[in-house]
Coordinates of N, CA and C and ligand atoms in Angstrom, one line a residue:
M79 N 90.8 183.9 157.6 CA 92.2 184.1 157.5 C 92.8 185.4 157.7
N80 N 93.9 185.4 158.3 CA 94.4 186.8 158.7 C 95.0 187.4 157.4
N81 N 94.7 188.6 157.2 CA 95.2 189.3 156.3 C 96.5 189.9 156.4
L82 N 97.6 189.5 155.6 CA 98.8 189.8 156.0 C 99.3 191.3 155.8
K83 N 98.3 192.0 155.2 CA 98.3 193.6 154.9 C 97.7 194.2 156.3
D84 N 97.3 193.6 157.1 CA 96.7 194.2 158.5 C 97.9 194.4 159.3
N85 N 99.0 193.8 158.9 CA 100.2 194.1 159.9 C 101.2 195.1 159.1
L86 N 100.7 195.9 158.2 CA 101.4 196.9 157.7 C 101.1 198.1 158.2
K87 N 102.1 198.8 158.9 CA 101.9 200.3 159.3 C 102.7 201.5 158.4
K88 N 102.1 202.2 157.9 CA 102.7 203.2 156.9 C 103.6 204.0 157.6
I89 N 104.8 204.1 157.1 CA 106.1 205.2 157.5 C 106.3 206.1 156.9
F90 N 106.4 205.9 155.5 CA 106.5 207.2 154.6 C 105.5 206.7 153.2
S91 N 104.8 208.0 152.9 CA 103.6 207.8 152.0 C 104.2 208.3 150.9
S92 N 103.7 207.9 149.5 CA 104.3 208.1 148.5 C 104.5 209.4 148.0
K93 N 103.8 210.4 148.6 CA 104.0 211.8 148.4 C 105.4 212.1 149.0
E94 N 105.6 211.6 150.3 CA 106.9 212.1 151.0 C 108.3 211.3 150.3
I95 N 107.7 210.1 149.9 CA 108.9 209.5 148.8 C 109.2 210.3 147.8
N96 N 108.1 210.6 146.9 CA 108.5 211.3 145.7 C 109.2 212.6 146.2
S97 N 108.8 213.2 146.9 CA 109.4 214.4 147.1 C 111.1 214.4 147.6
R98 N 111.1 213.2 148.6 CA 112.5 212.9 148.9 C 113.6 212.5 147.6
V99 N 113.0 211.6 146.9 CA 113.6 211.1 145.7 C 113.8 212.1 144.6
M100 N 112.9 213.1 144.5 CA 113.3 214.2 143.7 C 114.4 215.1 144.0
S101 N 114.6 215.5 145.5 CA 115.6 216.0 146.0 C 117.1 215.4 145.7
L102 N 116.9 214.2 146.0 CA 118.0 213.4 145.9 C 118.5 213.3 144.3
G103 N 117.5 213.4 143.3 CA 118.0 213.5 142.0 C 118.3 214.8 141.6
Q104 N 118.0 215.8 142.2 CA 118.4 217.1 142.0 C 119.8 217.3 142.3
R105 N 120.2 216.9 143.6 CA 121.6 216.6 143.9 C 122.5 215.8 143.3
L106 N 122.2 214.9 142.8 CA 122.7 213.9 141.9 C 123.0 214.6 140.8
S107 N 122.3 215.2 140.1 CA 122.5 216.0 138.8 C 123.4 217.4 139.0
E108 N 123.3 217.9 140.0 CA 124.4 218.7 140.4 C 125.7 218.3 140.3
D109 N 125.8 217.2 141.4 CA 127.4 216.6 141.4 C 127.7 215.9 140.6
F110 N 126.9 215.6 139.3 CA 127.8 214.7 138.4 C 127.3 215.4 136.6
E111 N 127.1 216.6 137.0 CA 126.7 217.2 135.6 C 128.2 217.3 135.0
G112 N 128.2 217.1 133.8 CA 129.1 216.8 132.6 C 129.9 215.5 133.0
K113 N 129.6 214.8 134.0 CA 130.6 213.6 134.4 C 129.9 212.4 133.6
N114 N 128.8 212.3 132.8 CA 128.0 211.4 132.1 C 128.1 209.7 133.2
P115 N 127.5 210.0 134.6 CA 127.8 208.9 135.2 C 126.9 207.6 134.7
I116 N 127.2 206.7 135.3 CA 126.2 205.3 135.3 C 125.7 205.0 136.7
F117 N 124.3 205.0 136.6 CA 123.6 204.5 137.5 C 123.4 203.1 137.5
I118 N 123.7 202.5 138.4 CA 123.5 200.9 138.4 C 122.3 200.4 139.5
G119 N 121.4 199.9 139.1 CA 120.4 199.5 140.3 C 120.7 198.3 140.5
V120 N 120.5 197.9 142.0 CA 120.6 196.7 142.1 C 119.3 196.0 142.4
L121 N 119.0 194.9 141.6 CA 117.6 194.2 141.4 C 117.6 193.2 142.5
N122 N 116.4 193.0 143.2 CA 115.1 193.5 142.4 C 114.9 194.8 143.4
G123 N 115.2 195.0 144.5 CA 114.8 195.6 145.4 C 114.5 197.4 144.9
S124 N 115.5 197.7 144.1 CA 115.8 198.9 143.8 C 115.0 199.3 142.5
F125 N 114.1 198.4 141.9 CA 113.3 199.1 140.6 C 112.5 200.1 140.6
M126 N 111.7 200.1 141.7 CA 110.6 201.4 141.8 C 111.6 202.8 142.1
F127 N 112.3 202.8 143.0 CA 113.4 203.9 143.3 C 114.0 204.3 142.1
M128 N 114.8 203.3 141.4 CA 115.5 203.6 140.4 C 114.7 204.2 139.2
A129 N 113.3 203.9 139.0 CA 112.7 204.6 138.0 C 112.4 206.0 138.4
D130 N 111.9 206.1 139.6 CA 111.7 207.3 140.1 C 112.6 208.3 140.1
L131 N 113.8 207.7 140.6 CA 115.1 208.6 140.8 C 115.4 209.2 139.3
M132 N 115.6 208.1 138.4 CA 115.9 208.4 137.0 C 115.1 209.7 136.4
K133 N 113.8 209.7 136.7 CA 112.9 210.7 136.2 C 113.3 211.9 136.6
S134 N 113.9 212.2 137.9 CA 114.2 213.6 138.4 C 115.8 213.8 138.1
I135 N 116.6 213.1 137.2 CA 117.8 213.2 136.9 C 117.9 214.1 135.6
S136 N 118.3 215.3 135.5 CA 118.3 216.2 134.5 C 119.7 216.1 133.4
I137 N 120.6 215.5 133.8 CA 121.6 215.4 133.2 C 122.0 214.3 132.2
T138 N 122.9 214.1 131.2 CA 123.0 213.1 130.3 C 123.7 211.9 131.5
C139 N 123.0 210.9 131.3 CA 123.6 209.7 132.2 C 123.3 208.5 131.6
E140 N 123.9 207.0 131.9 CA 123.3 205.8 131.5 C 123.0 205.2 132.7
V141 N 122.1 204.2 132.3 CA 121.5 203.3 133.3 C 121.6 201.9 133.1
D142 N 121.9 201.1 134.0 CA 121.9 199.7 133.8 C 121.7 198.9 135.5
F143 N 121.8 197.7 135.5 CA 121.0 197.0 136.4 C 122.3 195.9 136.7
I144 N 122.1 195.5 138.1 CA 122.9 194.3 138.5 C 122.1 193.5 139.3
K145 N 122.2 192.1 139.2 CA 121.3 191.5 140.1 C 122.2 190.4 141.0
L146 N 122.2 190.5 142.4 CA 122.9 190.0 143.3 C 121.9 188.7 144.1
H147 N 122.6 187.7 144.5 CA 121.8 187.0 145.4 C 122.9 187.0 146.7
S148 N 122.2 187.2 147.8 CA 123.2 187.1 148.9 C 122.7 186.2 149.9
Y149 N 123.8 185.1 150.2 CA 123.7 184.2 151.1 C 124.1 184.8 152.6
K150 N 123.1 184.5 153.3 CA 123.7 185.0 154.6 C 123.1 184.0 155.9
G151 N 124.2 183.3 156.3 CA 124.2 182.3 157.4 C 123.8 183.1 158.6
T152 N 123.4 182.3 159.8 CA 123.0 183.2 160.9 C 124.1 184.0 161.1
K153 N 125.7 183.4 161.1 CA 126.7 184.4 161.7 C 127.8 184.4 160.6
S154 N 127.4 184.1 159.4 CA 128.0 184.3 158.3 C 128.6 185.8 158.1
T155 N 129.7 186.0 157.3 CA 130.0 187.2 157.0 C 129.2 187.8 155.7
G156 N 128.4 186.5 154.9 CA 127.6 187.1 153.8 C 128.4 186.6 152.6
E157 N 127.8 186.0 151.5 CA 128.6 185.6 150.6 C 127.5 186.2 149.1
I158 N 128.2 186.8 148.4 CA 127.3 187.1 147.4 C 127.8 186.5 145.8
K159 N 126.5 186.2 145.1 CA 126.6 185.7 144.2 C 126.0 186.6 143.0
L160 N 126.8 186.8 142.1 CA 126.2 187.6 140.7 C 125.3 187.0 140.2
L161 N 124.1 187.4 139.8 CA 123.4 186.8 138.9 C 123.0 187.5 137.7
K162 N 123.3 188.7 137.5 CA 123.2 189.5 136.2 C 124.3 190.5 136.4
E163 N 125.2 190.8 135.4 CA 126.3 191.7 135.5 C 125.8 192.9 134.5
T164 N 126.5 193.9 134.7 CA 126.1 195.3 133.8 C 126.6 195.0 132.4
S165 N 126.0 195.6 131.5 CA 126.2 195.5 130.3 C 127.4 196.5 130.0
I166 N 127.4 197.7 130.2 CA 128.3 198.5 130.0 C 129.4 198.5 130.6
D167 N 130.6 199.0 129.8 CA 132.0 198.8 130.2 C 132.4 200.2 131.2
L168 N 132.7 199.7 132.5 CA 132.7 200.5 133.5 C 134.0 201.4 133.9
K169 N 135.0 200.6 132.8 CA 136.3 201.3 133.2 C 136.5 203.0 132.8
H170 N 137.2 203.7 133.9 CA 137.3 205.1 133.9 C 135.7 205.8 133.9
R171 N 134.9 205.1 134.5 CA 133.6 205.8 134.5 C 133.0 206.0 135.9
N172 N 132.1 207.0 136.0 CA 131.9 207.4 137.3 C 130.5 206.6 137.6
I173 N 130.6 205.7 138.6 CA 129.4 205.0 139.0 C 128.4 205.4 140.1
V174 N 127.1 205.2 140.0 CA 126.6 205.5 141.2 C 125.6 204.2 141.4
I175 N 126.0 203.4 142.6 CA 125.0 202.6 142.9 C 123.8 202.8 143.4
V176 N 122.8 202.2 143.0 CA 121.3 202.5 143.6 C 120.9 201.6 144.2
E177 N 120.8 201.5 145.6 CA 120.1 200.3 146.5 C 118.7 200.7 147.1
D178 N 118.3 199.8 147.4 CA 116.9 200.0 148.2 C 117.1 200.4 149.6
I179 N 117.9 199.7 150.3 CA 117.9 199.8 151.5 C 119.5 199.1 152.0
I180 N 119.9 199.6 153.1 CA 121.4 199.3 153.4 C 121.2 199.0 154.8
D181 N 121.4 197.8 155.3 CA 121.2 197.3 156.8 C 122.5 196.8 157.1
T182 N 123.3 195.8 157.2 CA 124.6 195.8 157.5 C 125.6 196.4 156.7
G183 N 125.3 196.5 155.4 CA 126.1 197.4 154.5 C 126.9 195.9 153.9
M184 N 126.6 194.9 154.2 CA 127.3 193.8 153.6 C 127.2 193.6 152.0
T185 N 125.9 193.8 151.7 CA 125.8 193.7 150.2 C 126.4 194.6 149.4
V186 N 126.5 195.9 150.0 CA 127.1 197.1 149.0 C 128.5 197.0 149.1
K187 N 129.0 196.4 150.2 CA 130.5 196.3 150.4 C 131.0 195.4 149.2
H188 N 130.3 194.3 149.4 CA 130.6 193.1 148.3 C 130.7 193.8 147.0
L189 N 129.4 194.6 146.7 CA 129.2 195.2 145.2 C 130.5 196.0 145.0
I190 N 130.8 197.1 145.9 CA 131.9 198.1 145.7 C 133.1 197.1 145.3
N191 N 133.4 196.0 146.0 CA 134.7 195.4 145.7 C 134.8 194.6 144.2
L192 N 133.5 194.4 144.0 CA 133.2 193.7 142.5 C 133.3 194.6 141.6
L193 N 132.8 195.8 141.8 CA 133.0 196.7 140.6 C 134.5 197.2 140.5
Q194 N 134.9 197.5 141.7 CA 136.3 197.9 141.6 C 137.3 197.1 140.6
N195 N 137.1 195.8 140.5 CA 137.6 195.1 139.4 C 137.6 195.9 137.9
S196 N 136.4 196.4 137.7 CA 136.2 197.0 136.5 C 137.1 198.5 136.1
N197 N 138.1 198.7 137.6 CA 138.9 199.9 137.4 C 137.9 201.3 136.9
P198 N 136.6 201.5 137.6 CA 135.9 202.7 137.1 C 136.8 203.8 138.0
K199 N 136.2 205.1 137.5 CA 136.7 206.4 138.0 C 136.5 206.5 139.3
S200 N 135.0 206.6 139.8 CA 134.5 206.6 141.0 C 133.6 205.8 141.2
I201 N 133.2 205.5 142.4 CA 131.9 204.7 142.8 C 131.6 205.5 143.9
S202 N 130.2 205.6 143.8 CA 129.2 206.4 144.9 C 128.1 205.7 144.9
V203 N 127.5 205.8 146.4 CA 126.4 204.9 146.8 C 124.9 206.0 147.0
A204 N 123.9 205.4 146.5 CA 122.9 206.1 146.8 C 121.8 205.0 147.2
T205 N 121.2 205.2 148.5 CA 120.1 204.5 148.9 C 119.0 205.0 149.4
L206 N 117.8 204.5 149.3 CA 116.7 205.0 149.6 C 116.6 205.1 151.1
L207 N 116.9 203.8 151.8 CA 116.6 203.6 153.2 C 117.9 203.3 153.7
F208 N 118.1 203.7 154.8 CA 119.7 203.3 155.8 C 119.1 202.8 157.2
K209 N 119.5 201.7 157.5 CA 119.0 201.2 158.9 C 120.1 201.2 159.7
S210 N 120.1 202.9 160.1 CA 121.3 203.2 161.1 C 121.1 202.6 162.5
G211 N 122.5 202.8 163.0 CA 122.6 202.0 164.2 C 124.1 201.6 164.5
L212 N 124.0 200.5 164.9 CA 125.5 200.1 165.3 C 126.4 199.7 164.2
T213 N 126.1 199.9 162.9 CA 126.5 199.3 161.8 C 127.9 200.0 161.5
D214 N 129.0 199.1 161.3 CA 130.2 199.4 161.3 C 130.5 199.5 159.6
L215 N 130.3 200.9 159.0 CA 130.6 200.6 157.5 C 132.0 200.9 157.3
N216 N 132.6 200.3 156.1 CA 133.8 200.8 155.8 C 133.7 201.7 154.4
F217 N 132.6 202.0 154.1 CA 132.4 203.1 152.8 C 131.5 204.0 153.2
N218 N 131.4 205.3 152.3 CA 130.6 206.2 152.6 C 129.3 205.7 151.9
I219 N 128.1 206.4 152.5 CA 127.0 206.5 151.9 C 126.8 207.7 151.5
D220 N 126.9 208.0 150.1 CA 126.7 209.4 149.8 C 125.1 210.3 149.7
Y221 N 124.4 209.3 149.5 CA 123.0 209.7 149.3 C 121.9 208.9 150.0
I222 N 121.3 209.5 151.2 CA 120.6 208.5 151.7 C 119.0 209.3 151.7
G223 N 118.0 208.5 151.3 CA 116.7 209.1 151.3 C 116.2 209.3 152.5
F224 N 116.1 208.1 153.4 CA 115.5 208.1 155.0 C 116.5 207.6 155.8
E225 N 116.7 207.6 157.1 CA 117.1 206.8 157.8 C 116.3 206.1 159.0
I226 N 116.2 204.7 159.1 CA 115.1 204.2 159.9 C 115.8 203.6 161.0
T227 N 115.1 203.0 161.7 CA 115.3 202.1 162.8 C 115.5 200.5 162.1
K228 N 116.2 199.7 163.1 CA 116.5 198.3 162.2 C 115.2 197.5 162.4
E229 N 114.1 198.0 162.0 CA 113.0 197.1 161.9 C 112.7 196.9 160.3
F230 N 111.7 195.5 160.2 CA 111.9 195.4 158.8 C 110.8 196.2 158.0
V231 N 111.0 196.6 157.0 CA 109.9 197.5 156.1 C 109.7 196.7 154.6
V232 N 108.6 197.0 154.2 CA 108.3 196.6 152.9 C 107.7 197.7 151.9
G233 N 107.3 197.5 150.7 CA 106.7 198.6 149.8 C 107.7 199.3 149.1
Y234 N 107.3 199.8 148.0 CA 108.1 200.7 147.2 C 109.3 200.0 146.6
G235 N 109.2 198.5 146.0 CA 110.1 197.7 145.7 C 110.8 196.9 146.9
L236 N 110.6 197.1 147.8 CA 111.0 196.3 149.0 C 110.0 194.9 149.6
D237 N 110.5 193.9 149.7 CA 109.9 192.8 149.9 C 109.7 192.1 151.2
Y238 N 108.7 191.2 151.5 CA 108.8 190.1 152.6 C 108.5 188.9 151.6
N239 N 109.1 188.3 151.9 CA 109.2 186.9 150.9 C 108.4 187.1 149.4
Q240 N 109.0 188.1 148.6 CA 108.7 188.4 147.4 C 107.4 189.2 147.1
K241 N 106.7 189.6 148.3 CA 105.2 190.2 148.4 C 105.8 191.7 149.0
F242 N 104.6 192.4 148.4 CA 104.6 193.9 148.6 C 105.3 194.6 148.1
R243 N 106.3 194.3 147.0 CA 107.1 195.3 146.1 C 106.4 196.3 145.3
N244 N 105.0 195.9 145.3 CA 104.2 196.7 144.5 C 103.7 198.0 145.0
L245 N 103.6 198.1 146.3 CA 103.2 199.2 147.0 C 103.7 200.4 146.8
N246 N 102.9 201.7 146.8 CA 103.8 202.7 146.4 C 104.1 203.3 147.8
S247 N 103.7 203.3 149.0 CA 104.3 203.6 150.3 C 105.2 202.5 150.7
I248 N 106.0 203.2 151.8 CA 106.8 202.2 152.5 C 106.1 202.0 154.1
Y249 N 106.1 200.6 154.3 CA 105.4 200.2 155.6 C 106.3 199.5 156.5
L250 N 106.0 199.6 157.9 CA 106.8 198.7 158.9 C 105.8 197.5 158.8
L251 N 106.7 196.3 158.8 CA 106.0 195.0 158.8 C 106.0 194.6 160.5
Q252 N 104.8 194.6 160.8 CA 104.5 194.6 162.4 C 104.7 193.4 162.9
D253 N 104.4 192.4 162.3 CA 104.6 190.7 162.7 C 104.7 190.0 161.7
E254 N 106.2 189.8 161.5 CA 106.6 189.0 160.3 C 106.1 187.3 160.5
N255 N 105.5 186.8 161.7 CA 105.1 185.5 161.6 C 103.7 185.2 161.3
T256 N 103.0 186.0 160.9 CA 101.6 186.0 160.2 C 101.7 185.8 158.9
N257 N 101.3 184.7 158.4 CA 101.6 184.4 156.9 C 100.2 183.9 156.4
Ligands
IMP494 P1 122.5 194.2 154.0 O1 123.6 193.5 153.0 O2 122.6 193.8 155.4 O3 123.0 195.8 154.0 O4 120.9 194.1 153.5 C1 120.9 194.4 152.2 C2 120.1 193.7 151.9 O5 118.9 192.9 152.5 C3 118.8 194.9 150.9 O6 119.4 195.2 149.6 C4 117.6 194.1 151.1 O7 117.6 193.3 149.7 C5 117.6 193.1 152.3 N1 117.0 194.0 153.4 C6 117.5 194.6 154.4 N2 116.5 195.3 155.7 C7 115.4 194.9 154.8 C8 114.0 195.3 155.0 O8 113.9 195.8 156.3 N3 112.9 195.2 154.0 C9 113.3 194.6 153.0 N4 114.6 194.0 152.6 C10 115.6 194.1 153.5
MG495 MG1 118.5 195.0 147.7

């Protein structure tokens, strides 16, 4: 039987990830000093990034999670269902959305619209990975860990059919058809 792991090609080692995450944490700590930001991790993919990022935040802050389910038809504009809301009142607060990866930007765009209903003071976006390309985003990505090409990646929270989230490095999935 073919081992699916054979199709993984490491693109970022845990050492590279850790040092990049640490520098993002330092920047966020400087930018949000005295602002008591709320970091909102988007489950499930962001759990590992969120944990490491929070360990390198040196300022007073709050941490929460939101869970979304995105339905994506082949050509649909994407519809997002909220599976878990935040517990903290977001009114007049500085929010930082923490995502694992931004591809088309649809998920974050919907999330920003959703969070805006709570009347926060600001909404910023931090993502570990950004699939740059022809994506036409109508929002700013304030903090990006790594820019990658539009190929499928797994590990460090990111999954393929719910697998590989536990890996401590990030890998390119070379042949998605092998199962
Ligand atoms: P977007 O709405 O197109 O920006 O896609 C965002 C969501 O799709 C992410 O939060 C991931 O859950 C998933 N996703 C997109 N690309 C990848 C990938 O390469 N690996 C794993 N998940 C991905
Ligand atoms: Mg995600």
